XYZ file of C-alpha atoms in Angstrom:
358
model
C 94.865 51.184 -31.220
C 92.339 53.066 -33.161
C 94.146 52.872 -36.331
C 91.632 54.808 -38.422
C 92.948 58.125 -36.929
C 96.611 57.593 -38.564
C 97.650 58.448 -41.711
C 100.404 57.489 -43.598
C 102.530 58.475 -46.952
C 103.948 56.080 -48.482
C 106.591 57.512 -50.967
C 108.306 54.528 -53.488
C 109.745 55.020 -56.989
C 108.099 51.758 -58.483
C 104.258 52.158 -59.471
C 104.314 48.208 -58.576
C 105.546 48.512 -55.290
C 103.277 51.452 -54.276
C 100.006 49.896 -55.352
C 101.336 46.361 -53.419
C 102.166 48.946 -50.226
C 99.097 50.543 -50.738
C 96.756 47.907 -51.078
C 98.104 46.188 -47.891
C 97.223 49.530 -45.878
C 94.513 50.844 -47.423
C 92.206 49.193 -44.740
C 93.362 49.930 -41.562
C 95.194 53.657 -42.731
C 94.759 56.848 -44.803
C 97.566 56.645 -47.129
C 98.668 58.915 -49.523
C 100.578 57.468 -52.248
C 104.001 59.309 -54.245
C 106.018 58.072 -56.969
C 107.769 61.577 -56.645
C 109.352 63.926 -53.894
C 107.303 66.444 -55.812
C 104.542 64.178 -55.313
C 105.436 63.572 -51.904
C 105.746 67.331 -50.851
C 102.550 68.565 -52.238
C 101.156 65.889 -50.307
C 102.945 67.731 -47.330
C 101.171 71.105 -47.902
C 97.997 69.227 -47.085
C 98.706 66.538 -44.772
C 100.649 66.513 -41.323
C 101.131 62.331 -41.711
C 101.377 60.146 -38.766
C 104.312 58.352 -40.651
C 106.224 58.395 -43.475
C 107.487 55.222 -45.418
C 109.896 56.602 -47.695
C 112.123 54.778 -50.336
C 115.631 55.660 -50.813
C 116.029 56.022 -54.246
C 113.536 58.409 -54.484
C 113.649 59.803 -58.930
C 114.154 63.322 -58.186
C 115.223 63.464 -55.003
C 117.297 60.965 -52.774
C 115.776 59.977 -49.546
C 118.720 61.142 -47.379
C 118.109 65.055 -49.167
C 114.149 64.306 -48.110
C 114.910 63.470 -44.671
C 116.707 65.935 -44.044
C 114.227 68.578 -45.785
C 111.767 67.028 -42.893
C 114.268 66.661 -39.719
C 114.811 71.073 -40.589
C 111.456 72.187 -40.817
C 109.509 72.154 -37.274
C 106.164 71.743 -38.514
C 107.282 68.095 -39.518
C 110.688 67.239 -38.180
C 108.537 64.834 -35.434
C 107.147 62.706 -37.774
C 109.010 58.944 -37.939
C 110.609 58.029 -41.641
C 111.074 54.537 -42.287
C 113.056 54.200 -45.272
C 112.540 51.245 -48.132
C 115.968 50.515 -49.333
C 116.762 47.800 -51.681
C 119.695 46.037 -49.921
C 120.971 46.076 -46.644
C 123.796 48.091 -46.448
C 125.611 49.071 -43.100
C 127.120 52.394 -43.935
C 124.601 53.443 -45.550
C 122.087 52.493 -42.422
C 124.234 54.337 -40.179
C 123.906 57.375 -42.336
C 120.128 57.189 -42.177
C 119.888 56.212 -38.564
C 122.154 59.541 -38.171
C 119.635 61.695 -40.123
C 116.853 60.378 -38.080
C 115.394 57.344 -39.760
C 113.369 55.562 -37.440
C 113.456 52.215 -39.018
C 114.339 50.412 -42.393
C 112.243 47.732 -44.235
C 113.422 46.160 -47.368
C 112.146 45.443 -50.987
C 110.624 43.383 -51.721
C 108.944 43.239 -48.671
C 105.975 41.062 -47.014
C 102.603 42.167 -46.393
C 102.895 41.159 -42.481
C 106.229 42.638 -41.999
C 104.694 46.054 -43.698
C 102.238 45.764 -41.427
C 104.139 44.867 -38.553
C 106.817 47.339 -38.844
C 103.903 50.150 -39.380
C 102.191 49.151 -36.285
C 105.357 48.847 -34.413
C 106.112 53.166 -34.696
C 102.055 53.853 -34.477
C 102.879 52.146 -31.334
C 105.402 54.475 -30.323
C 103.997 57.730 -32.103
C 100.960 57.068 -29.830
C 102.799 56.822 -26.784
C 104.905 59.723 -27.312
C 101.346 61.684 -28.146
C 100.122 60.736 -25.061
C 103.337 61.373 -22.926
C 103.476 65.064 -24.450
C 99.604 65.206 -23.466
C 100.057 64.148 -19.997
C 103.338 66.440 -19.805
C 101.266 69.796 -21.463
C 98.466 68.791 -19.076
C 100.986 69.315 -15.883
C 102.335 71.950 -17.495
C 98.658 73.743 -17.617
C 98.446 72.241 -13.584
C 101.265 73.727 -12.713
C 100.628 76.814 -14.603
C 96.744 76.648 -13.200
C 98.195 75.723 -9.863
C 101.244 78.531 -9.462
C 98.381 81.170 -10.391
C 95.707 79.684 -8.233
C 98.611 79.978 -5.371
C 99.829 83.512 -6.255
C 95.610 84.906 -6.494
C 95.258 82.873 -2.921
C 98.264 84.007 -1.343
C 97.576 88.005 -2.672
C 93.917 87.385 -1.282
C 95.185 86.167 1.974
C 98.132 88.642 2.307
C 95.086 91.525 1.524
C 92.547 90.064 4.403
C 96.028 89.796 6.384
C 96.360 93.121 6.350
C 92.882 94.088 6.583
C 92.609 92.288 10.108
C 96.162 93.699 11.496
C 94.908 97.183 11.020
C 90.905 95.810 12.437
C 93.694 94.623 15.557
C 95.376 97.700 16.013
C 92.366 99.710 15.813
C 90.927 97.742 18.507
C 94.290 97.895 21.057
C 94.611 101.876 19.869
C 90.602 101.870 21.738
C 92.393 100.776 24.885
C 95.464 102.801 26.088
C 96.502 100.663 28.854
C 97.325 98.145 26.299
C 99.763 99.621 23.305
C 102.208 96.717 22.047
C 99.960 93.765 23.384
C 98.689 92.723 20.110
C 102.906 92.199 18.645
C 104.353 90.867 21.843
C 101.870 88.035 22.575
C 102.521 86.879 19.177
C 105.952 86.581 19.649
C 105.361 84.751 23.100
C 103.399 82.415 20.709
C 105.912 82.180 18.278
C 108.567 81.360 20.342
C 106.420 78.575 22.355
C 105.448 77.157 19.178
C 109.309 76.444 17.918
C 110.138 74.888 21.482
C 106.828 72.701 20.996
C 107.805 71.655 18.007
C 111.503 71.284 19.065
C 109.935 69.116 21.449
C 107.506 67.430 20.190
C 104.463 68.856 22.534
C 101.199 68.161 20.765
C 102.952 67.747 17.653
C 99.718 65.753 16.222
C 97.835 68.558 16.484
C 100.304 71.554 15.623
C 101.078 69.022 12.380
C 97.441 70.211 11.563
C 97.563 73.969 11.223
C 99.103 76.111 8.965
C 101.494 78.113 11.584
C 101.291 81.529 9.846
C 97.843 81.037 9.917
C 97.657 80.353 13.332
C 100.080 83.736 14.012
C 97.779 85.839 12.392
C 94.650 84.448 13.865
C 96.451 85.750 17.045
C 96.281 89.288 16.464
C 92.304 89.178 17.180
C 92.291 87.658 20.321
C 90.432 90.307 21.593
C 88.098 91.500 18.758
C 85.393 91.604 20.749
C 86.908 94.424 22.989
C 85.938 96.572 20.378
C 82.197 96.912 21.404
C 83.107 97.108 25.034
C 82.721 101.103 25.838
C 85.965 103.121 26.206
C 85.185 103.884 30.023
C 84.932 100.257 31.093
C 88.244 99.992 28.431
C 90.179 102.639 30.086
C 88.911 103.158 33.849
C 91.520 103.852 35.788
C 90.697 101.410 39.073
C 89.422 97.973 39.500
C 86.145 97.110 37.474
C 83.141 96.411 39.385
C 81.339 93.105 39.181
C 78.900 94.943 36.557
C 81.589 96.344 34.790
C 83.525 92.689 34.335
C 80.483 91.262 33.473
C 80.681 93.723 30.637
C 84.008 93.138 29.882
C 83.807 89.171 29.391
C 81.525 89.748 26.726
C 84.654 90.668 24.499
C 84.472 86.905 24.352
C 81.639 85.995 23.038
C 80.474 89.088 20.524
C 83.027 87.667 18.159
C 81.202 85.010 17.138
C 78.862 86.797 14.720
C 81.696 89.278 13.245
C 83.763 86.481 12.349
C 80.973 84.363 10.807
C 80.016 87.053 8.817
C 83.583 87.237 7.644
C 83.786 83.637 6.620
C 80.080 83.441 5.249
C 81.526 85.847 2.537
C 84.903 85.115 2.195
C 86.625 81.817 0.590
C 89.558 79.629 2.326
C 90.761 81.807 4.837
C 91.705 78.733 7.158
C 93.160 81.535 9.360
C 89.478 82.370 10.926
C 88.816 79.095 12.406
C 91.689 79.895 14.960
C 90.928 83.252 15.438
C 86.917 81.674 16.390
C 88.870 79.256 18.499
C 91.387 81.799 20.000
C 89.242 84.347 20.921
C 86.405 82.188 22.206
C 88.481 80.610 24.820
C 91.585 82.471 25.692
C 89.965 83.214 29.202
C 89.046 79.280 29.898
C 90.796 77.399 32.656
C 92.254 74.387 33.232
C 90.512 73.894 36.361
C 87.455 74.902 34.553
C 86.869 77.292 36.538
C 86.909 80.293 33.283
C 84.436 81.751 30.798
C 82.423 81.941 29.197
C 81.743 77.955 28.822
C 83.541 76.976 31.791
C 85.170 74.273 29.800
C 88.231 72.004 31.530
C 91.706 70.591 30.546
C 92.165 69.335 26.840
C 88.296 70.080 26.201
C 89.614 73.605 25.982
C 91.205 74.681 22.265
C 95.040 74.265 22.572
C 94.814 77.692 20.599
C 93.110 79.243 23.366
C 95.301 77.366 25.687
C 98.374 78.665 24.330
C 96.790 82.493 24.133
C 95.748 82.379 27.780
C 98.955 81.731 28.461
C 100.638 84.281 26.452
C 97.981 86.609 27.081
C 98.155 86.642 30.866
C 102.521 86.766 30.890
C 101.673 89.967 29.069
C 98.881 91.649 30.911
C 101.266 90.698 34.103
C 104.358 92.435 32.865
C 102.410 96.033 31.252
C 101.651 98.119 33.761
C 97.716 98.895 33.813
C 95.978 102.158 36.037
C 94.882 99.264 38.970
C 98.639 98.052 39.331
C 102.258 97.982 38.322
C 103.706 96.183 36.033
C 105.394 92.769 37.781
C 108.848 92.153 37.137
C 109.584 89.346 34.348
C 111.065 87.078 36.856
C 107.746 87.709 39.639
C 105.231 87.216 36.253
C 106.985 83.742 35.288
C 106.591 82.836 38.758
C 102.900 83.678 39.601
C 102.377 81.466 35.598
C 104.515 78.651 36.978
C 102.138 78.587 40.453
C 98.821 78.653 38.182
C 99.764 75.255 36.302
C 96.897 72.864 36.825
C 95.220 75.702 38.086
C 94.397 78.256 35.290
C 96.987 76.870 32.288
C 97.728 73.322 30.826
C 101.010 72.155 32.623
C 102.603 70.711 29.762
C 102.326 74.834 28.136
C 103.675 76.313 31.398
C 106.737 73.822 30.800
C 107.130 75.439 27.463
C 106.625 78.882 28.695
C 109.199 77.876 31.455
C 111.744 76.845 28.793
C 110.974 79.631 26.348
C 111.456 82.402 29.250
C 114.979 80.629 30.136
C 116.039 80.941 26.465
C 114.551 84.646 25.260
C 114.310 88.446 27.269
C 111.186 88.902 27.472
C-alpha cells in the first residue's frame, strides 16, 4: 500500500489529542487537523479525504449532525468516518453504525491501534477503488465493445447488401436463370439445419459463422458476369469452345474478390464466397474443374453448393431441355453419389427433400 497517496482528517475537540493523533500519522499520511466542524468543513472545500477520523463530541457540532452532513452530500457521502468516542456505549454505536460509521476507536487510544485501525479501511477504500476501476473499465468494454459490434454489424449489413444486388445483377445477365440465386440458398439452408441436427461435419460447420456462409452463397457464380450474354443465353447446347468459355466463371473470381478483401476489413463472409465459387463445379470423383480436386480435398462449401447448385439447374427449365420433375432431379443426385457429390451430402439432400417441397 502506497500510503503517501491517502489523506486523512482527523477532527478531535482536545488540542492534546489531535497533536498525539497527528504526530502518529504525520509520516505515513497527509492529515489535516480540526478542533472545529468549522474547521473541519473548510478543510472539506479543499480536500476530498481518503478518511475521516472524527470525534463525537465535536464543540459546535455533534458528530452524528456531521455524519450525516457527509452521508447527504454526493461529492463526499463515500468517504469512511471512524468516530473517536470516549466510552463504549451500545446504543449509541448502533446509532452511528446506522448513520454510516465505518468503525469506532476509543480515547485515549494507542498509537498501534490508530494505526492499525487506519490501515485496516485504507485497506478497504483501496479495494473498493480498484473494484469501481475494474467495474468502469468493463463498463467502457462493454460500451467500446456494443459500438464496435453495432459499426461492424452496419458495415457488414452495407457490403451485405452491396453483394445481393452485385448477385442479382449477375443472374438478371442470364435469363434462363431468374430465382437461382434465392432458392439454392434455401437448399443450403435447409441442409445445413439437418447437418447440424445430425451432426454431419459438425467440426467444421462449428467453424463458420452460418449467416456468413448464406451470404457468401449468393456469389457462387460471380464470375458469370464476364462471360458474354450469347454464350449466357444461347438457346442450344454450348459447343466445346463455348464451355470452355463458360468454366472460366470459375476462376475470374479470384481477382474481384481479392480486390474486395485487400480493401475491406473483417468481412469473414469472402473467404467462403473464394471457397464457394472456386469449387462448386469439383467432383468427388475428381473428375471436375477447374483443379480437378477429389473427395474431402474439395471445400465442403463448394461441396455443399455443387450440390445445391445442380438440384436447381435440374429442376429450372433452360432453352437445351425441360425442367425434370422434383422426384426425377432427386433421383439422377442420389445416382451421382461417389460420383460427382460427397455421399454423406446426398444423404442430407435425401433427408432434406423428404422433409421440405422443393
Amino acid at each position: 500500500m502506497e500510503r503517501s497517496k491517502y489523506s486523512i482528517i482527523l477532527a478531535v475537540n482536545n488540542m492534546a489529542i489531535l497533536d498525539y493523533g497527528r504526530e502518529i500519522l504525520k509520516t505515513s499520511y497527509d492529515v489535516y487537523p480540526a478542533l472545529s466542524a468549522v474547521k473541519f468543513f473548510e478543510i472539506l472545500k479543499h480536500v476530498i479525504p481518503d478518511l475521516i477520523l472524527l470525534d463525537v463530541e465535536m464543540p459546535d457540532m455533534s458528530g452524528n449532525e456531521i455524519i450525516k452532513k457527509l452521508k447527504s452530500d454526493v461529492r463526499l457521502s463515500e468517504i469512511p468516518v471512524v468516530f473517536i468516542a470516549v466510552n463504549r456505549d451500545e446504543n449509541s454505536e448502533k446509532k452511528g453504525f446506522d448513520l454510516g460509521a465505518a468503525d469506532y476507536i476509543y480515547k485515549p487510544f494507542s498509537a498501534p491501534l490508530l494505526t492499525k485501525t487506519v490501515e485496516t479501511q485504507l485497506k478497504i477504500v483501496q479495494k473498493t477503488k480498484d473494484l469501481m476501476a475494474i467495474q468502469t473499465a468493463l463498463k467502457n468494454y462493454e460500451s467500446n465493445l456494443e459500438k464496435m459490434v453495432l459499426n461492424k454489424t452496419k458495415e457488414v449489413i452495407s457490403l451485405h447488401a452491396v453483394l445481393t444486388a452485385v448477385a442479382e445483377l449477375i443472374e438478371s445477365r442470364d435469363k434462363y436463370t431468374s430465382g437461382h440465386v434465392s432458392r439454392t440458398r434455401l437448399y443450403l439452408k435447409a441442409m445445413i439445419e439437418e447437418m447440424l441436427r445430425k451432426e454431419i461435419y459438425k467440426e467444421e460447420i462449428s467453424k463458420w459463422n452460418l449467416d456468413y456462409f448464406l451470404t457468401s452463397s449468393q456469389l457462387h457464380d460471380l464470375g458469370k458476369i464476364i462471360i458474354p450474354e450469347q454464350i449466357l443465353n444461347k438457346p442450344s447446347k454450348l459447343t466445346s469452345e463455348e464451355f470452355g468459355i463458360m468454366k472460366k466463371h470459375v476462376s475470374v473470381r479470384v481477382s474481384t474478390i481479392e480486390k474486395i478483401l485487400n480493401n475491406t476489413y473483417g468481412h469473414g463472409f469472402l473467404h467462403h464466397v473464394v471457397l464457394i465459387t472456386e469449387t462448386h463445379h469439383e467432383k468427388w470423383d475428381g473428375s471436375g474443374y477447374p483443379a480437378g480436386l477429389k473427395g474431402n480435398d474439395i471445400p465442403l462449401e463448394g461441396r455443399l453448393m455443387a450440390i445445391s447448385d445442380s438440384y436447381d439447374a435440374l429442376i429450372s427449365e433452360r432453352p437445351y431441355k425441360k425442367a425434370f420433375s422434383r422426384i426425377e432431379a432427386k433421383k439422377i443426385i442420389e445416382n451421382n453419389a461417389g460420383i460427382q457429390f460427397d455421399p454423406q451430402l446426398v444423404n442430407v439432400f435425401r433427408s432434406v427433400t423428404d422433409n421440405h417441397e422443393f
